[in-house]
XYZ file of C-alpha atoms in Angstrom:
749
model
C 16.201 -4.868 -29.780
C 16.051 -8.361 -28.353
C 15.678 -11.540 -30.402
C 12.084 -12.773 -30.110
C 13.059 -16.442 -30.264
C 15.457 -15.931 -27.386
C 12.685 -14.283 -25.349
C 10.223 -17.072 -26.074
C 12.776 -19.735 -25.161
C 12.753 -18.407 -21.582
C 9.045 -19.145 -21.152
C 7.643 -22.400 -19.827
C 4.894 -24.363 -21.566
C 2.134 -22.638 -19.560
C 3.496 -19.151 -20.241
C 4.124 -19.353 -23.955
C 0.540 -20.176 -24.966
C -1.080 -16.855 -23.962
C 1.915 -14.927 -25.331
C 1.304 -16.342 -28.813
C -2.498 -15.978 -28.607
C -2.675 -12.327 -29.647
C -6.175 -11.844 -31.066
C -9.471 -11.430 -29.259
C -10.188 -11.625 -25.542
C -7.709 -13.579 -23.401
C -7.814 -14.275 -19.653
C -4.710 -15.508 -17.849
C -5.242 -16.847 -14.334
C -1.755 -16.272 -12.951
C -0.953 -17.770 -9.575
C 1.345 -15.946 -7.159
C 4.961 -15.882 -8.345
C 4.118 -17.529 -11.669
C 5.936 -14.981 -13.830
C 2.988 -12.925 -15.045
C 5.113 -9.805 -15.606
C 7.385 -11.833 -17.879
C 4.318 -13.085 -19.749
C 2.975 -9.543 -20.171
C 6.273 -8.062 -21.341
C 6.995 -11.032 -23.617
C 3.558 -10.729 -25.213
C 4.048 -7.005 -25.863
C 7.510 -7.705 -27.283
C 6.011 -10.431 -29.498
C 3.414 -7.986 -30.815
C 6.091 -5.425 -31.685
C 8.865 -7.716 -32.947
C 6.892 -10.481 -34.628
C 3.501 -8.930 -35.428
C 5.017 -5.512 -36.226
C 2.449 -3.643 -34.140
C 3.200 0.050 -33.611
C 4.109 0.572 -29.907
C 1.806 3.617 -29.885
C -1.125 1.246 -30.444
C -0.397 -0.785 -27.292
C -1.651 -0.079 -23.779
C -0.536 -1.845 -20.592
C -2.324 -1.071 -17.325
C -1.106 -2.346 -13.977
C -2.016 -1.794 -10.351
C 0.835 0.183 -8.754
C 3.333 2.819 -9.799
C 6.109 0.429 -8.807
C 4.771 -2.351 -11.050
C 4.315 0.089 -13.946
C 7.903 1.324 -13.577
C 9.204 -2.257 -13.505
C 7.254 -3.148 -16.649
C 8.526 -0.045 -18.459
C 12.115 -0.864 -17.527
C 11.800 -4.435 -18.758
C 10.238 -3.343 -22.057
C 12.898 -0.669 -22.650
C 15.552 -3.377 -22.470
C 13.968 -5.548 -25.165
C 12.131 -3.301 -27.659
C 12.320 0.165 -29.163
C 9.531 2.728 -29.129
C 8.388 2.233 -25.546
C 8.153 6.014 -25.091
C 5.094 5.935 -27.363
C 3.443 3.095 -25.472
C 1.005 3.737 -22.610
C 2.304 1.786 -19.618
C 0.856 3.054 -16.328
C -1.681 2.576 -13.568
C -5.290 3.046 -14.599
C -5.517 6.245 -12.549
C -2.501 7.704 -14.331
C -4.047 6.715 -17.657
C -7.284 8.478 -16.737
C -5.450 11.646 -15.674
C -3.749 11.686 -19.065
C -7.071 11.354 -20.877
C -8.772 13.966 -18.710
C -5.974 16.526 -19.097
C -6.709 16.392 -22.818
C -10.506 16.351 -22.897
C -12.107 17.072 -19.510
C -13.188 20.526 -20.694
C -15.852 18.720 -22.720
C -17.677 17.865 -19.484
C -17.336 21.272 -17.862
C -13.974 21.198 -16.075
C -10.762 23.083 -16.769
C -7.779 21.008 -17.948
C -5.720 22.276 -15.006
C -7.894 20.510 -12.435
C -6.575 19.592 -8.990
C -6.686 16.033 -7.644
C -7.862 16.023 -4.018
C -6.458 13.527 -1.559
C -8.308 12.119 1.446
C -7.501 15.127 3.660
C -8.829 17.581 1.091
C -11.885 15.405 0.622
C -12.596 15.425 4.361
C -12.392 19.215 4.499
C -14.847 19.638 1.635
C -17.276 17.187 3.217
C -17.126 18.951 6.580
C -17.957 22.220 4.866
C -20.852 20.517 3.050
C -22.232 19.334 6.387
C -22.030 22.859 7.778
C -23.835 24.348 4.813
C -26.542 21.681 4.848
C -26.770 21.971 8.661
C -26.360 18.232 9.151
C -24.802 16.330 12.057
C -21.265 15.445 10.930
C -20.683 13.127 13.903
C -23.579 10.966 12.793
C -23.145 10.793 9.030
C -19.703 12.036 7.915
C -17.910 8.686 7.762
C -20.903 6.958 6.186
C -21.278 9.740 3.621
C -17.635 9.485 2.628
C -17.871 5.713 2.147
C -21.178 5.826 0.271
C -19.969 8.561 -2.090
C -16.870 6.505 -2.911
C -18.978 3.374 -3.445
C -21.415 5.279 -5.661
C -18.597 6.544 -7.867
C -17.059 3.075 -8.131
C -20.479 1.824 -9.260
C -20.895 4.651 -11.826
C -23.832 6.196 -9.931
C -24.728 9.899 -9.977
C -26.363 11.413 -6.852
C -29.836 10.843 -8.324
C -28.987 7.291 -9.407
C -27.563 6.637 -5.940
C -30.833 7.813 -4.387
C -32.806 5.391 -6.563
C -30.408 2.461 -6.190
C -30.248 2.799 -2.389
C -33.847 3.867 -1.816
C -34.240 1.533 1.165
C -31.143 2.882 2.898
C -31.667 4.887 6.062
C -30.798 8.592 5.565
C -30.681 8.060 1.784
C -32.181 11.529 1.154
C -29.562 13.207 3.315
C -26.739 11.139 1.790
C -27.894 11.958 -1.727
C -28.020 15.682 -0.897
C -24.523 15.498 0.627
C -23.228 13.720 -2.462
C -24.761 16.345 -4.769
C -23.423 19.335 -2.811
C -20.011 17.659 -2.522
C -19.945 17.350 -6.319
C -21.001 20.985 -6.689
C -18.170 22.166 -4.463
C -15.593 20.039 -6.249
C -16.688 21.424 -9.589
C -16.525 25.022 -8.321
C -12.947 24.331 -7.225
C -12.174 22.604 -10.541
C -11.126 19.576 -8.512
C -11.553 15.815 -8.708
C -11.168 13.256 -5.961
C -9.382 9.962 -6.551
C -12.576 8.122 -7.501
C -13.463 10.886 -9.972
C -10.405 10.116 -12.071
C -12.171 6.925 -13.111
C -15.766 8.145 -13.008
C -15.153 11.319 -15.040
C -13.271 9.297 -17.661
C -16.242 6.939 -17.843
C -18.642 9.907 -18.134
C -16.446 11.503 -20.792
C -16.482 8.317 -22.872
C -20.215 7.835 -22.342
C -21.254 11.372 -23.302
C -18.680 12.157 -25.989
C -18.456 9.273 -28.391
C -15.810 11.010 -30.495
C -13.417 10.946 -27.528
C -14.042 7.260 -26.892
C -13.675 6.503 -30.593
C -10.290 8.242 -30.637
C -8.874 6.044 -27.858
C -10.670 2.862 -28.926
C -9.146 3.300 -32.378
C -5.728 4.189 -30.964
C -5.315 1.145 -28.737
C -5.330 -1.981 -30.887
C -4.105 -4.136 -28.000
C -5.108 -3.576 -24.373
C -3.342 -5.347 -21.496
C -4.589 -5.162 -17.905
C -2.669 -6.616 -14.981
C -4.124 -7.463 -11.532
C -7.571 -7.749 -13.077
C -9.009 -9.294 -9.921
C -8.720 -5.876 -8.248
C -10.748 -3.920 -10.799
C -14.062 -2.352 -9.789
C -17.205 -1.756 -11.818
C -16.126 1.538 -13.369
C -12.672 0.182 -14.280
C -14.247 -2.832 -15.978
C -16.629 -0.501 -17.831
C -13.718 1.624 -19.107
C -11.866 -1.510 -20.233
C -14.905 -2.719 -22.184
C -15.334 0.716 -23.798
C -11.710 0.914 -24.905
C -11.750 -2.591 -26.405
C -14.992 -2.112 -28.380
C -13.224 -1.314 -31.679
C -10.541 -4.005 -31.991
C -11.657 -6.498 -29.341
C -8.106 -7.380 -28.326
C -8.165 -7.315 -24.540
C -5.662 -9.361 -22.555
C -6.175 -9.503 -18.787
C -4.007 -11.155 -16.161
C -4.946 -11.770 -12.559
C -5.468 -14.186 -9.729
C -8.849 -14.527 -8.067
C -7.034 -15.919 -5.007
C -5.349 -12.524 -4.576
C -8.454 -10.340 -4.773
C -8.150 -8.329 -1.532
C -9.675 -4.929 -2.244
C -13.393 -5.640 -1.991
C -13.637 -3.057 0.813
C -12.847 -0.318 -1.691
C -15.043 -1.525 -4.503
C -13.046 -4.235 -6.284
C -15.279 -6.925 -7.770
C -13.887 -10.451 -7.818
C -16.759 -11.195 -10.202
C -14.900 -9.253 -12.909
C -12.266 -11.951 -13.248
C -14.556 -14.879 -12.428
C -17.064 -13.842 -15.125
C -14.642 -12.485 -17.746
C -15.128 -15.362 -20.176
C -18.901 -14.944 -19.898
C -18.823 -11.187 -20.524
C -16.361 -11.575 -23.404
C -17.943 -14.560 -25.105
C -15.363 -16.800 -26.715
C -12.509 -15.568 -24.543
C -9.592 -17.964 -24.200
C -8.573 -18.880 -20.640
C -5.084 -19.945 -19.580
C -3.650 -20.823 -16.170
C -0.167 -20.200 -14.819
C 0.386 -22.498 -11.834
C 4.143 -22.962 -11.715
C 5.608 -20.734 -9.020
C 9.149 -19.391 -9.378
C 9.268 -17.468 -6.107
C 8.741 -19.715 -3.101
C 9.886 -23.012 -1.658
C 7.753 -26.146 -1.768
C 6.911 -25.902 1.936
C 5.669 -22.330 1.623
C 3.494 -23.211 -1.366
C 2.150 -26.304 0.379
C 0.896 -24.061 3.162
C -0.581 -21.496 0.747
C -2.487 -24.194 -1.163
C -3.681 -25.765 2.070
C -5.307 -22.535 3.257
C -6.766 -21.097 0.038
C -8.522 -24.329 -0.910
C -11.024 -23.515 1.862
C -12.460 -20.736 -0.319
C -15.360 -21.640 -2.588
C -15.446 -18.401 -4.667
C -12.436 -19.215 -6.848
C -11.220 -20.921 -9.995
C -9.637 -24.277 -9.294
C -5.833 -24.298 -9.370
C -2.866 -25.371 -7.258
C 0.563 -23.794 -7.227
C 3.605 -26.006 -7.692
C 7.314 -25.330 -7.979
C 10.590 -26.937 -8.933
C 12.345 -24.974 -6.201
C 13.728 -26.785 -3.170
C 11.681 -27.923 -0.168
C 13.264 -25.130 1.845
C 13.117 -24.415 5.562
C 9.985 -25.442 7.388
C 7.375 -22.813 8.171
C 7.865 -21.685 11.766
C 5.167 -20.640 14.238
C 5.383 -18.761 17.510
C 2.898 -17.955 20.264
C 3.859 -14.914 22.305
C 2.641 -14.129 25.783
C 1.737 -10.652 24.520
C 2.393 -8.302 21.596
C 5.790 -7.254 22.934
C 6.889 -10.860 23.322
C 5.783 -11.514 19.753
C 7.819 -8.552 18.492
C 10.865 -9.586 20.556
C 10.804 -13.021 18.961
C 10.717 -11.488 15.488
C 13.559 -9.089 16.316
C 15.791 -11.881 17.629
C 15.087 -14.095 14.617
C 16.089 -11.241 12.311
C 19.291 -10.617 14.273
C 20.082 -14.312 14.214
C 19.511 -14.692 10.475
C 21.544 -11.557 9.774
C 24.429 -13.080 11.738
C 24.433 -16.471 10.031
C 23.200 -15.795 6.472
C 24.026 -13.351 3.697
C 20.650 -11.604 4.111
C 20.353 -7.835 4.144
C 17.755 -6.051 6.279
C 15.711 -5.277 3.170
C 15.247 -9.032 2.673
C 12.945 -9.112 5.724
C 9.326 -8.046 6.006
C 6.792 -8.076 8.822
C 3.172 -8.124 7.650
C 0.065 -7.366 9.654
C -3.641 -6.979 8.990
C -3.919 -3.597 10.696
C -1.290 -0.887 10.943
C -1.909 -0.436 14.684
C 0.112 -3.603 15.397
C 3.304 -1.918 14.222
C 3.986 -0.132 17.545
C 5.466 -3.166 19.322
C 7.710 -3.929 16.343
C 8.926 -0.334 16.138
C 9.792 -0.499 19.844
C 11.648 -3.816 19.682
C 13.433 -3.087 16.416
C 14.713 0.170 17.886
C 15.896 -1.687 20.994
C 17.768 -4.267 18.916
C 19.228 -1.754 16.462
C 17.249 -3.073 13.505
C 16.585 -0.462 10.793
C 12.980 -0.491 9.585
C 10.450 1.442 7.543
C 6.718 1.546 8.164
C 4.371 1.341 5.177
C 0.606 1.595 5.095
C 0.508 4.719 7.274
C 1.121 8.364 6.325
C 2.221 8.866 2.740
C 5.013 11.345 2.141
C 2.788 13.697 0.159
C 0.148 13.667 2.907
C 2.444 15.132 5.565
C 1.274 18.576 6.667
C 4.400 20.500 5.733
C 4.417 18.877 2.291
C 0.743 19.616 1.674
C 1.291 23.204 2.841
C 4.130 23.729 0.365
C 2.299 22.017 -2.482
C -0.826 24.100 -1.872
C 0.997 27.083 -3.420
C 1.749 25.075 -6.561
C -1.843 23.854 -6.695
C -3.226 27.394 -6.503
C -0.742 28.613 -9.123
C -1.861 25.766 -11.397
C -5.596 26.002 -10.663
C -6.911 29.364 -9.464
C -10.325 27.808 -8.775
C -8.944 25.524 -6.047
C -10.437 26.964 -2.842
C -8.902 24.220 -0.675
C -5.419 25.136 -1.863
C -6.255 28.821 -1.360
C -7.352 28.301 2.246
C -4.312 26.175 3.069
C -1.583 28.388 1.627
C -3.075 31.713 2.777
C -2.602 30.497 6.349
C 0.924 29.073 6.047
C 3.074 30.880 6.960
C 0.726 33.025 9.052
C -0.178 36.410 7.606
C -2.505 37.744 10.279
C -5.585 36.933 8.202
C -8.161 35.551 10.632
C -10.923 32.971 10.284
C -13.604 35.685 10.384
C -12.101 37.435 7.355
C -11.761 34.188 5.405
C -15.302 33.156 6.321
C -16.650 36.461 5.058
C -14.639 36.167 1.843
C -15.828 32.595 1.318
C -19.491 33.556 1.769
C -19.132 36.457 -0.660
C -17.466 34.259 -3.292
C -20.037 31.475 -2.905
C -22.822 33.997 -3.440
C -21.084 35.503 -6.463
C -20.273 32.079 -7.910
C -16.554 32.773 -8.125
C -13.394 31.286 -6.630
C -11.850 32.794 -3.514
C -8.797 33.743 -5.546
C -10.964 35.696 -7.994
C -12.751 37.209 -5.014
C -9.515 39.031 -4.138
C -10.135 41.260 -7.163
C -13.553 42.296 -5.822
C -12.706 43.087 -2.220
C -14.317 46.524 -2.504
C -17.684 44.781 -2.835
C -17.242 43.148 0.592
C -17.522 44.528 4.112
C -14.066 43.248 5.050
C -12.087 45.829 7.049
C -9.372 47.957 5.443
C -6.433 46.316 7.250
C -7.580 42.811 6.297
C -8.236 43.935 2.717
C -4.633 45.087 2.410
C -3.338 41.725 3.633
C -5.570 39.907 1.157
C -4.462 42.213 -1.646
C -0.807 41.537 -0.801
C -1.486 37.806 -0.926
C -3.036 38.217 -4.377
C 0.052 40.095 -5.529
C 2.265 37.305 -4.173
C 0.381 34.565 -6.051
C 0.250 36.628 -9.256
C 4.024 36.942 -9.040
C 4.361 33.188 -8.620
C 2.127 32.570 -11.650
C 4.300 34.857 -13.773
C 7.428 33.065 -12.553
C 5.854 29.667 -13.298
C 5.213 30.594 -16.922
C 8.941 30.769 -17.712
C 10.585 28.459 -15.142
C 10.673 24.743 -14.317
C 8.655 23.146 -11.539
C 11.693 22.706 -9.314
C 12.764 26.343 -9.771
C 9.216 27.469 -9.025
C 9.093 25.427 -5.820
C 12.381 26.841 -4.583
C 11.213 30.365 -5.471
C 7.952 29.888 -3.540
C 9.767 28.557 -0.474
C 12.151 31.519 -0.562
C 9.614 34.314 -1.132
C 7.201 33.034 1.528
C 9.995 32.404 4.074
C 8.348 28.995 4.369
C 11.226 27.291 6.177
C 11.428 29.937 8.907
C 8.425 28.432 10.695
C 10.703 25.474 11.496
C 13.622 27.589 12.730
C 13.489 26.384 16.337
C 15.996 23.561 16.723
C 13.855 20.560 17.614
C 13.879 17.009 16.301
C 10.398 17.494 14.825
C 11.429 20.658 12.955
C 14.587 18.986 11.686
C 12.434 16.189 10.279
C 10.096 18.678 8.602
C 12.973 20.587 7.021
C 14.360 17.305 5.745
C 10.960 16.499 4.216
C 10.856 19.886 2.477
C 14.324 19.198 1.084
C 13.075 15.849 -0.193
C 10.120 17.601 -1.834
C 12.505 19.833 -3.784
C 14.484 16.725 -4.744
C 11.299 15.054 -5.970
C 10.533 18.018 -8.229
C 14.065 18.044 -9.632
C 13.989 14.289 -10.251
C 10.585 14.558 -11.919
C 11.910 17.145 -14.374
C 14.889 14.912 -15.190
C 12.685 11.862 -15.752
C 9.925 13.651 -17.678
C 11.376 16.000 -20.276
C 8.835 18.622 -21.297
C 6.567 17.987 -18.288
C 4.676 20.957 -16.862
C 3.382 21.934 -13.420
C 0.089 20.043 -13.771
C 2.012 16.869 -14.651
C 4.116 17.126 -11.506
C 1.063 17.752 -9.319
C -0.640 14.719 -10.856
C 2.396 12.597 -9.996
C 2.290 13.717 -6.352
C -1.436 12.976 -6.136
C -0.969 9.468 -7.501
C 2.136 8.606 -5.461
C 1.933 5.924 -2.768
C 4.195 5.202 0.168
C 4.913 1.720 -1.199
C 6.619 3.157 -4.293
C 9.823 3.353 -2.233
C 9.728 -0.096 -0.596
C 13.145 -1.800 -0.743
C 14.976 1.415 -1.626
C 16.736 1.428 1.757
C 18.440 -1.423 3.598
C 15.706 -1.692 6.195
C 13.106 -4.205 7.335
C 9.708 -3.551 5.786
C 6.889 -3.309 8.328
C 3.623 -3.061 6.442
C -0.016 -3.944 6.163
C -0.687 -6.894 3.864
C -2.669 -4.619 1.553
C 0.400 -2.427 1.066
C 2.720 -5.189 -0.178
C 0.709 -7.095 -2.739
C 2.912 -7.667 -5.752
C 6.141 -7.593 -3.734
C 8.335 -10.407 -2.438
C 10.926 -10.896 0.305
C 13.352 -13.647 1.252
C 12.018 -13.838 4.796
C 8.485 -12.952 5.860
C 6.875 -12.753 9.299
C 3.077 -12.742 9.322
C 2.131 -11.290 12.702
C -1.122 -10.906 14.582
C -2.636 -14.250 13.601
C -5.485 -13.955 16.084
C -9.232 -13.961 15.618
C -10.618 -10.408 15.261
C -7.323 -9.320 13.677
C -6.817 -11.793 10.807
C -9.585 -12.459 10.023
C -10.768 -8.975 10.987
C -13.721 -8.833 13.346
C -16.154 -7.253 10.870
C -15.808 -10.269 8.550
C -17.315 -12.638 11.099
C -20.635 -14.002 9.888
C -20.135 -12.828 6.299
C -18.880 -15.640 4.045
C -17.812 -13.294 1.259
C -15.779 -11.034 3.567
C -14.283 -14.047 5.330
C -13.105 -15.415 2.003
C -11.418 -12.085 1.278
C -9.640 -12.313 4.648
C -8.440 -15.787 3.690
C -7.146 -14.355 0.412
C -5.257 -11.772 2.482
C -3.616 -14.610 4.404
C -2.762 -16.290 1.097
C -1.212 -13.083 -0.260
C 0.885 -12.669 2.887
C 2.200 -16.244 2.689
C 3.048 -16.073 -0.999
C 5.223 -12.959 -0.570
C 7.845 -15.221 1.075
C 10.624 -16.693 -1.017
C 12.753 -18.717 1.424
C 11.535 -18.432 5.009
C 8.130 -17.903 6.572
C 7.195 -17.310 10.209
C 3.623 -17.180 11.547
C 3.210 -15.442 14.905
C 0.441 -14.549 17.323
C 0.028 -13.472 20.952
C -2.047 -14.862 23.806
C -3.006 -11.343 24.906
C -3.004 -7.893 23.356
C -3.721 -4.367 24.504
C -6.717 -3.430 22.368
C -9.304 -0.654 22.588
C -8.054 0.576 25.945
C -7.709 -2.741 27.778
C -5.783 -5.992 27.643
C -7.684 -8.811 25.972
C -7.106 -12.557 25.833
C -6.762 -13.575 22.196
C -7.767 -16.763 20.427
C -5.795 -18.154 17.484
C -6.811 -17.300 13.946
C -8.919 -19.933 12.240
C -6.356 -19.824 9.429
C -3.819 -21.403 11.783
C -6.190 -24.297 12.322
C -6.620 -24.645 8.557
C -2.829 -24.686 8.242
C -2.270 -27.471 10.762
C -2.280 -30.384 8.285
C 0.855 -28.785 6.826
C 2.399 -27.208 9.920
C 1.971 -30.217 12.178
C 0.546 -33.163 10.242
C 1.387 -35.883 12.758
C -0.277 -34.388 15.814
C -2.911 -32.247 14.074
C -6.088 -33.746 15.538
C -4.639 -34.263 18.996
C -3.032 -30.906 19.535
C -5.346 -28.272 18.111
C -8.227 -28.483 20.604
C -6.803 -25.835 22.929
C -4.137 -24.540 20.541
C -1.715 -26.749 22.396
C 0.656 -27.293 19.520
C 3.425 -29.650 20.483
C 6.172 -27.201 21.394
C 8.670 -29.334 19.517
C 6.661 -28.808 16.372
C 5.511 -25.262 17.037
C 8.452 -23.356 18.496
C 11.829 -23.295 16.868
C 14.383 -20.655 17.748
C 17.019 -22.137 15.493
C 18.469 -23.720 18.635
C 18.564 -20.371 20.447
C 17.266 -19.612 23.919
C 14.918 -16.693 23.656
C 12.619 -15.126 26.189
C 9.316 -13.389 26.214
C 8.914 -9.787 27.180
C 6.333 -9.192 29.870
C 3.527 -6.712 29.373
C 5.104 -4.275 31.826
C 8.516 -4.281 30.188
C 11.617 -6.221 31.153
C 11.824 -9.960 30.586
C 9.776 -12.784 31.972
C 11.191 -16.180 32.874
C 7.821 -17.811 32.209
C 8.352 -17.757 28.479
C 7.167 -20.149 25.806
C 8.802 -23.574 26.121
C 12.057 -23.868 24.225
C 13.613 -27.067 22.981
C 17.119 -28.060 22.013
C 17.601 -31.213 19.975
C 14.141 -32.380 21.018
C 14.693 -31.996 24.754
C 13.127 -29.331 26.949
C 15.731 -26.895 28.289
C 16.343 -27.272 32.013
C 16.976 -24.476 34.471
C 20.657 -23.676 34.989
C 20.525 -23.552 38.803
C 24.259 -22.907 39.175
C 24.170 -19.743 37.050
C 26.258 -16.853 38.405
C 23.892 -13.948 37.671
C 26.222 -11.297 39.064
C 29.123 -12.343 36.886
C 27.522 -11.585 33.525
C 28.735 -8.215 32.275
C 29.835 -6.774 28.954
C 33.203 -8.189 27.878
C 32.933 -11.346 30.020
C 33.978 -14.581 28.284
C 31.543 -17.526 28.378
C 31.427 -21.104 27.145
C 28.255 -22.655 25.735
C 27.778 -26.411 25.301
C 26.675 -25.988 21.663
C 28.086 -22.658 20.439
C 31.461 -22.827 22.145
C 33.305 -19.788 23.492
C 31.893 -16.287 23.140
C 31.899 -12.745 24.527
C 28.994 -10.982 26.251
C 28.195 -7.805 24.294
C 24.978 -6.708 26.023
C 23.065 -7.435 29.228
C 19.329 -6.922 29.842
C 17.191 -7.530 32.930
C 18.228 -8.879 36.325
C 18.053 -12.102 38.343
C 15.875 -14.807 36.787
C 15.054 -12.407 33.965
C 18.689 -11.794 32.998
C 19.258 -11.970 29.255
C 22.678 -11.682 27.623
C 23.609 -11.117 23.986
C 26.694 -13.214 23.278
C 28.879 -13.047 20.172
C 30.131 -16.532 19.254
C 32.910 -16.916 16.699
C 31.606 -18.459 13.495
C 28.061 -18.556 14.869
C 27.012 -14.955 15.387
C 25.107 -13.141 18.122
C 22.770 -15.182 20.314
C 20.287 -13.847 22.870
C 20.410 -16.257 25.819
C 18.543 -16.642 29.085
C 21.131 -17.030 31.865
C 18.619 -19.034 33.883
C 18.197 -21.666 31.181
C 21.119 -21.556 28.740
C 23.735 -24.330 29.252
C 26.701 -22.009 29.528
C 29.162 -20.781 32.117
C 31.584 -17.945 32.669
C 35.179 -18.704 31.776
C 37.589 -17.729 34.536
C 40.658 -16.258 32.888
């Protein structure tokens, strides 16, 4: 175990105060990069080492699986007994509680957790049964049901609370039937993990008392992102001992669209009367110039606690901005900056990240990164466990684990194909619904149906297959079960044709097997339901920075992470801030917090980019600069701020910096345009090189540049005025140069 005095000596004056304040309610307002994880782990270590608190009586809740894993690893290095401590996301905590006691509210302990795809299928079936127009109400119903659960509202309470809402009767009926179908399938959706825990605590006081007594000290990270039901659970758990320690930053509250309440952190000291409040404002992550920009923008929000980040880090490189002619030009600029920095710094590709408000902007970056040979990974899109082939394979495990799960039944009975048609399955489903049984149980009562003899035999064979899997599962590990299922169903044979898509799917199946094997290694004694819970709670961001690749992600996907070099792209009105926030002060403030989060992910370098036009919603649109760029101008361009902003005419000297490179814009039809953004070298506008020998530039040709010296052409793109060459200069690296403008010439050997 570590020495507590040594741990405390590593804390600054702001950090040590909340660590030592162990009793009662404590709120820590922790600015971005202020070392809140160190504060949390140091406080837990202090409780164990100095206060002699049993680790089993400590809970630590954080926002992501990645953050929970990091906290566990840190604690394991400094104290003993961490295996008895609850350190997890709140959803994982709720699954653990529900696996133990959910039978008290009418569910089986082997419940399935439905993802968004499963949820959509159930809702579509609800609409069919209620004979409602799915095109009109499906999306609204899905959103309202999620909101209702986050606000702890039952279908009847929802109907009362939203009595003035159009279609409230229909929405309430949809909500009720959706709940009925989930319960028949012994399934919960993601929101239910919280709501059912809340209901369990509310209706069974002995269960709440058990956990409230167990956890003497409760720690909650990222408190600004909690919703109503999460706050309610936290209050319930802390009712016995009253020791609740929450850490968060109101300036980083960015999940209002999915129910998070910034009021939870802003009102904490009013809800918990007498709570102590501390602020962490010293940033350890970013340079002074990056923090100056972050402070400049976030101060425009009114719904926040007053604070200002500062650092003892260096001033660092200035924040760069770039205006592209279009989205491809913007992406080209980013690609060339990455290539340049890779050539002249010790950065790895994983040190770079490109952030955007909406995932749709990633296409141009994928295209340009591929062209420039830049490895990248996209986050914020499809999760691994939501891929079709993965869901198909897992559906067998879900049905083995939970025989009531009709969604799993319907998915795995059709993959691989068994010649069982939709008509047969529809008839079976209707029979089972009428009998009040699961479709799996319905296979034992086929003689009571009018299903034809041939179809009955196929259904009977399927039942025999699943029964065999269940017997195998009772005496084998999860990974062995998965391999057995894949073998006995000939699952991989559906991807036998040699195509790139099938190769990718087979690779994914292999990775699924690896995930099961790794889970067993990491969780000794874990059972099938534990593994399925882990797959349901996994996110695509859990694996960020595992590969040496540039991260391309939505801002929402990267909160809590940091990178040496960050590009914030798409800084146009209607993108960031998003169009739906216009006219709503509260939503606009959340968009500004998104901008703040994006900026404060950067450690050393920050680039802000936008485009004058974008292809959006089927046509090309002229874009206007984000209002956040205007708010940033006192920092980005303090001397010419008033004069230059009127038409977004930033002084090019101040606005565009290619690190003394000559870069071009890519036109909207492909190729390269000579009418690119103005480029400057040593304060002077680059002049056209009218004596350029366009025909002489080929791979292997030697050139001499007035600044970079002698180099070799390694790639050629475009023709004529649009000719671009990549040149490798000794001691400088690879530069992308416009032949028309770059002051260089071919060396005649």
